[in-house]
Coordinates of C-alpha atoms in Angstrom, one line a residue:
M21 CA 70.2 17.6 -127.2
Q22 CA 72.2 18.2 -130.4
L23 CA 70.5 17.6 -133.7
V24 CA 73.6 15.9 -135.1
S25 CA 76.6 14.8 -133.0
F26 CA 80.0 13.3 -134.0
S27 CA 82.4 12.0 -131.4
F28 CA 85.8 10.2 -131.6
C29 CA 85.9 10.4 -135.4
N30 CA 88.9 10.4 -137.7
G31 CA 88.6 11.6 -141.3
L32 CA 85.0 12.9 -140.9
R33 CA 83.3 14.5 -143.9
V34 CA 80.0 16.3 -143.6
T35 CA 78.7 17.8 -146.8
N36 CA 75.5 19.1 -148.4
I37 CA 73.0 18.9 -145.5
R38 CA 70.4 21.3 -144.0
L39 CA 69.7 21.5 -140.3
K40 CA 66.7 23.4 -139.0
D41 CA 65.2 24.4 -135.6
S42 CA 67.2 22.3 -133.2
A43 CA 66.2 22.6 -129.6
D44 CA 69.9 22.9 -128.7
K45 CA 73.1 22.9 -130.8
H46 CA 72.6 21.9 -134.4
M47 CA 75.9 20.1 -135.0
S48 CA 78.6 19.1 -132.5
V49 CA 82.1 17.7 -133.2
F50 CA 83.9 16.3 -130.1
E51 CA 87.3 14.6 -130.0
C52 CA 87.6 14.3 -133.7
S53 CA 90.5 14.7 -136.1
Q54 CA 90.8 15.6 -139.8
V55 CA 87.3 17.0 -140.2
Q56 CA 85.7 18.7 -143.2
V57 CA 82.3 20.4 -143.0
H58 CA 81.2 21.8 -146.4
N59 CA 78.0 23.4 -147.7
V60 CA 76.0 23.0 -144.6
T61 CA 73.0 25.2 -143.9
V62 CA 71.6 25.9 -140.4
M63 CA 68.3 27.7 -139.9
A64 CA 67.0 28.7 -136.5
P65 CA 65.3 31.9 -135.2
G66 CA 67.5 34.7 -133.9
N67 CA 65.8 34.6 -130.6
S68 CA 66.2 30.9 -129.9
P69 CA 68.8 30.4 -127.1
N70 CA 71.7 27.9 -127.3
T71 CA 71.1 27.0 -130.9
D72 CA 74.7 27.1 -132.0
G73 CA 75.3 26.2 -135.6
I74 CA 78.5 24.2 -135.4
T75 CA 80.3 23.5 -132.1
M76 CA 83.6 21.8 -131.7
G77 CA 85.7 20.8 -128.8
A78 CA 88.8 18.7 -128.2
S79 CA 89.3 18.3 -131.9
D80 CA 92.1 19.1 -134.4
H81 CA 92.5 19.9 -138.1
V82 CA 89.0 21.0 -138.7
R83 CA 88.0 22.8 -141.9
I84 CA 84.6 24.5 -142.2
S85 CA 83.8 26.0 -145.6
S86 CA 80.9 27.4 -147.7
C87 CA 78.3 27.2 -144.9
N88 CA 75.3 29.4 -144.3
I89 CA 74.3 29.7 -140.6
H90 CA 71.3 31.5 -139.1
S91 CA 70.9 30.8 -135.3
G92 CA 70.1 32.2 -131.9
D93 CA 73.6 31.7 -130.6
D94 CA 77.2 31.2 -132.0
C95 CA 77.3 30.4 -135.7
V96 CA 80.5 28.6 -135.1
S97 CA 81.8 27.8 -131.5
I98 CA 85.4 26.7 -130.9
L99 CA 85.8 25.2 -127.4
T100 CA 88.8 24.1 -125.4
G101 CA 91.2 21.4 -126.6
T102 CA 90.7 22.5 -130.2
T103 CA 93.6 23.2 -132.5
D104 CA 94.3 23.8 -136.2
V105 CA 90.9 25.1 -137.4
N106 CA 90.2 26.9 -140.7
V107 CA 86.8 28.5 -141.1
T108 CA 86.3 30.1 -144.5
D109 CA 83.4 31.4 -146.7
V110 CA 80.8 31.2 -144.0
T111 CA 77.7 33.5 -143.9
C112 CA 76.6 34.1 -140.4
G113 CA 73.5 35.9 -139.2
P114 CA 71.5 36.3 -137.2
G115 CA 73.4 34.9 -134.3
H116 CA 76.3 35.6 -132.0
G117 CA 79.1 35.4 -134.5
I118 CA 82.1 33.1 -134.7
S119 CA 83.4 32.5 -131.2
V120 CA 86.3 31.0 -129.5
G121 CA 85.1 29.9 -126.1
S122 CA 83.9 30.4 -123.6
L123 CA 87.2 29.2 -122.0
G124 CA 88.2 28.8 -118.4
G125 CA 84.9 27.9 -116.8
A126 CA 84.9 26.8 -113.1
S127 CA 84.8 23.1 -113.9
E128 CA 87.2 23.2 -116.8
K129 CA 90.8 22.0 -116.9
P130 CA 93.4 24.5 -118.2
A131 CA 92.1 25.7 -121.5
L132 CA 94.0 25.3 -124.8
V133 CA 93.0 26.7 -128.2
E134 CA 95.5 27.5 -130.8
R135 CA 96.1 28.0 -134.5
I136 CA 92.6 29.2 -135.5
T137 CA 92.0 30.9 -138.9
V138 CA 88.7 32.6 -139.9
S139 CA 88.7 34.1 -143.4
N140 CA 86.5 35.4 -146.2
C141 CA 83.3 35.3 -144.1
N142 CA 80.2 37.6 -144.0
F143 CA 78.3 38.7 -140.9
F144 CA 74.8 40.1 -140.9
N145 CA 73.0 41.6 -137.8
T146 CA 75.0 39.5 -135.3
M147 CA 75.9 40.2 -131.7
T148 CA 79.6 39.9 -132.5
G149 CA 81.7 39.3 -135.6
V150 CA 84.7 37.3 -134.3
R151 CA 85.1 36.9 -130.6
I152 CA 87.4 35.3 -128.1
K153 CA 85.7 34.9 -124.7
S154 CA 87.0 33.6 -121.3
W155 CA 85.9 33.6 -117.7
Q156 CA 87.7 35.5 -114.9
G157 CA 89.9 33.2 -112.9
G158 CA 90.3 30.6 -115.6
R159 CA 93.6 28.9 -116.5
G160 CA 95.3 28.0 -119.8
K161 CA 96.2 29.6 -123.1
A162 CA 94.6 30.7 -126.3
N163 CA 97.0 31.7 -129.1
T164 CA 97.8 32.1 -132.8
F165 CA 94.6 33.5 -134.3
L166 CA 94.2 34.9 -137.8
F167 CA 90.9 36.8 -138.6
R168 CA 91.2 38.0 -142.2
N169 CA 89.0 39.3 -145.0
L170 CA 85.8 39.7 -143.1
N171 CA 82.7 41.8 -144.0
M172 CA 80.4 43.1 -141.2
T173 CA 76.9 44.5 -141.7
Q174 CA 75.3 46.0 -138.6
V175 CA 77.2 43.8 -136.2
R176 CA 77.1 45.0 -132.6
Y177 CA 80.8 44.3 -131.9
P178 CA 82.7 43.2 -135.0
I179 CA 85.9 42.6 -133.1
D180 CA 85.6 41.4 -129.5
I181 CA 88.1 39.9 -127.0
D182 CA 86.6 39.5 -123.6
Q183 CA 88.4 38.1 -120.6
F184 CA 85.5 39.0 -118.4
Y185 CA 82.8 36.9 -120.0
C186 CA 79.8 36.7 -117.7
P187 CA 76.5 36.2 -119.7
Q188 CA 74.3 36.2 -116.6
G189 CA 76.0 39.1 -114.8
N190 CA 77.1 39.4 -111.2
C191 CA 80.1 37.2 -111.6
P192 CA 82.6 37.4 -108.7
K193 CA 85.9 39.1 -109.4
R194 CA 88.8 36.6 -109.6
E195 CA 92.5 36.8 -110.2
G196 CA 94.1 35.0 -113.2
G197 CA 92.7 34.2 -116.5
V198 CA 93.2 32.4 -119.8
A199 CA 96.3 34.0 -121.5
I200 CA 95.3 35.3 -124.9
T201 CA 98.2 36.0 -127.3
D202 CA 98.9 36.5 -131.0
A203 CA 95.6 37.5 -132.5
R204 CA 95.7 39.2 -135.9
F205 CA 92.8 41.1 -137.4
I206 CA 93.4 41.9 -141.1
N207 CA 91.1 43.5 -143.7
I208 CA 88.0 43.7 -141.7
R209 CA 85.3 46.1 -143.1
G210 CA 81.7 47.1 -142.7
T211 CA 79.3 48.6 -140.2
S212 CA 78.6 48.2 -136.5
S213 CA 75.2 48.7 -134.8
E214 CA 76.9 50.2 -131.8
Q215 CA 79.4 53.1 -131.7
E216 CA 81.9 51.0 -129.8
A217 CA 82.8 48.7 -132.7
I218 CA 86.0 47.1 -131.2
Q219 CA 86.3 45.7 -127.7
I220 CA 89.5 44.2 -126.4
L221 CA 89.0 43.8 -122.7
C222 CA 91.7 41.9 -120.8
S223 CA 92.6 41.4 -117.2
K224 CA 95.3 43.2 -115.3
S225 CA 96.7 40.0 -113.9
V226 CA 96.9 38.2 -117.3
P227 CA 97.0 40.9 -120.0
C228 CA 96.5 40.2 -123.7
H229 CA 99.7 40.3 -125.8
G230 CA 100.4 40.4 -129.5
I231 CA 97.2 41.9 -130.8
F232 CA 97.6 43.2 -134.4
L233 CA 95.2 45.2 -136.5
H234 CA 95.8 45.9 -140.2
N235 CA 93.4 47.6 -142.6
V236 CA 90.3 47.7 -140.4
D237 CA 87.5 50.0 -141.5
L238 CA 84.3 50.0 -139.4
S239 CA 81.6 52.6 -139.5
W240 CA 78.6 53.1 -137.2
A241 CA 75.5 52.1 -139.2
N242 CA 73.1 55.0 -139.8
H243 CA 75.2 57.5 -137.9
T244 CA 77.7 60.1 -138.9
A245 CA 79.7 60.0 -135.6
P246 CA 82.9 58.0 -135.7
T247 CA 83.1 54.5 -134.2
K248 CA 85.1 53.9 -131.1
A249 CA 87.3 51.2 -129.6
K250 CA 87.6 50.2 -125.9
I251 CA 91.0 48.7 -125.0
L252 CA 91.9 47.4 -121.6
N253 CA 95.1 45.8 -120.5
A254 CA 96.2 44.8 -124.0
Q255 CA 99.5 45.1 -125.8
G256 CA 99.5 45.3 -129.6
S257 CA 100.3 47.2 -132.8
I258 CA 98.5 48.5 -135.9
A259 CA 99.4 48.9 -139.6
G260 CA 97.6 50.6 -142.5
T261 CA 94.3 52.4 -141.9
V262 CA 92.5 51.4 -138.7
K263 CA 89.1 52.8 -138.0
P264 CA 88.1 53.3 -135.2
Q265 CA 91.2 54.6 -133.7
V266 CA 92.9 52.1 -131.5
R267 CA 95.5 52.9 -128.9
F268 CA 97.5 50.2 -127.2
R269 CA 99.2 51.1 -124.0
G270 CA 102.5 49.8 -122.7
L271 CA 102.1 47.0 -120.0

């Protein structure tokens, strides 16, 4: 049960509130348009499952700004049917980061998420920084992402695209997937808690296209060894300095 839930709203404004220790998601926004969420604080233990900070689905033109979110799940979760989202000046951690998805679940219609911007955010001790996650065998598309000016502090996977999302393990292999295209990662700096700081894992049947990294500098916290990137079935390009080294292969 969500602590605060908004459905079928137009012109929604949520400002200057504090949410604490929900048994489930703290705030949900469903089938809303022209939404502004500003100066909201969410507090929950890092080991509390499913306590997303702000979750939205089937909504458009959503702006989230100047929020401070500590949770046991996603700080911000962007679900299918959501378009034109701007997340800025959010502090996230602990938690699972700012996530798109999961998309393409078994009972879900073809997924659609597009025109998502995440900028000027800080992540502390989170599972991921920014993430796009989808299930094998899903359908639909997720496109036009801009992740810019992000600071990471001991984040396990600061950049994560995962078309094999399977939180419980032992998921059956399926053909197809949600098509992920046009994702730009610009000016992302800080430290990872794992050596593999970047994961871009896409399916052979529906590869990722249009991945762009520019001025990315991620070090392995408390280690001198360089960070690494794991790239699978993804087409993209880089510009400026990108650390760890990323190699896209022709598809």
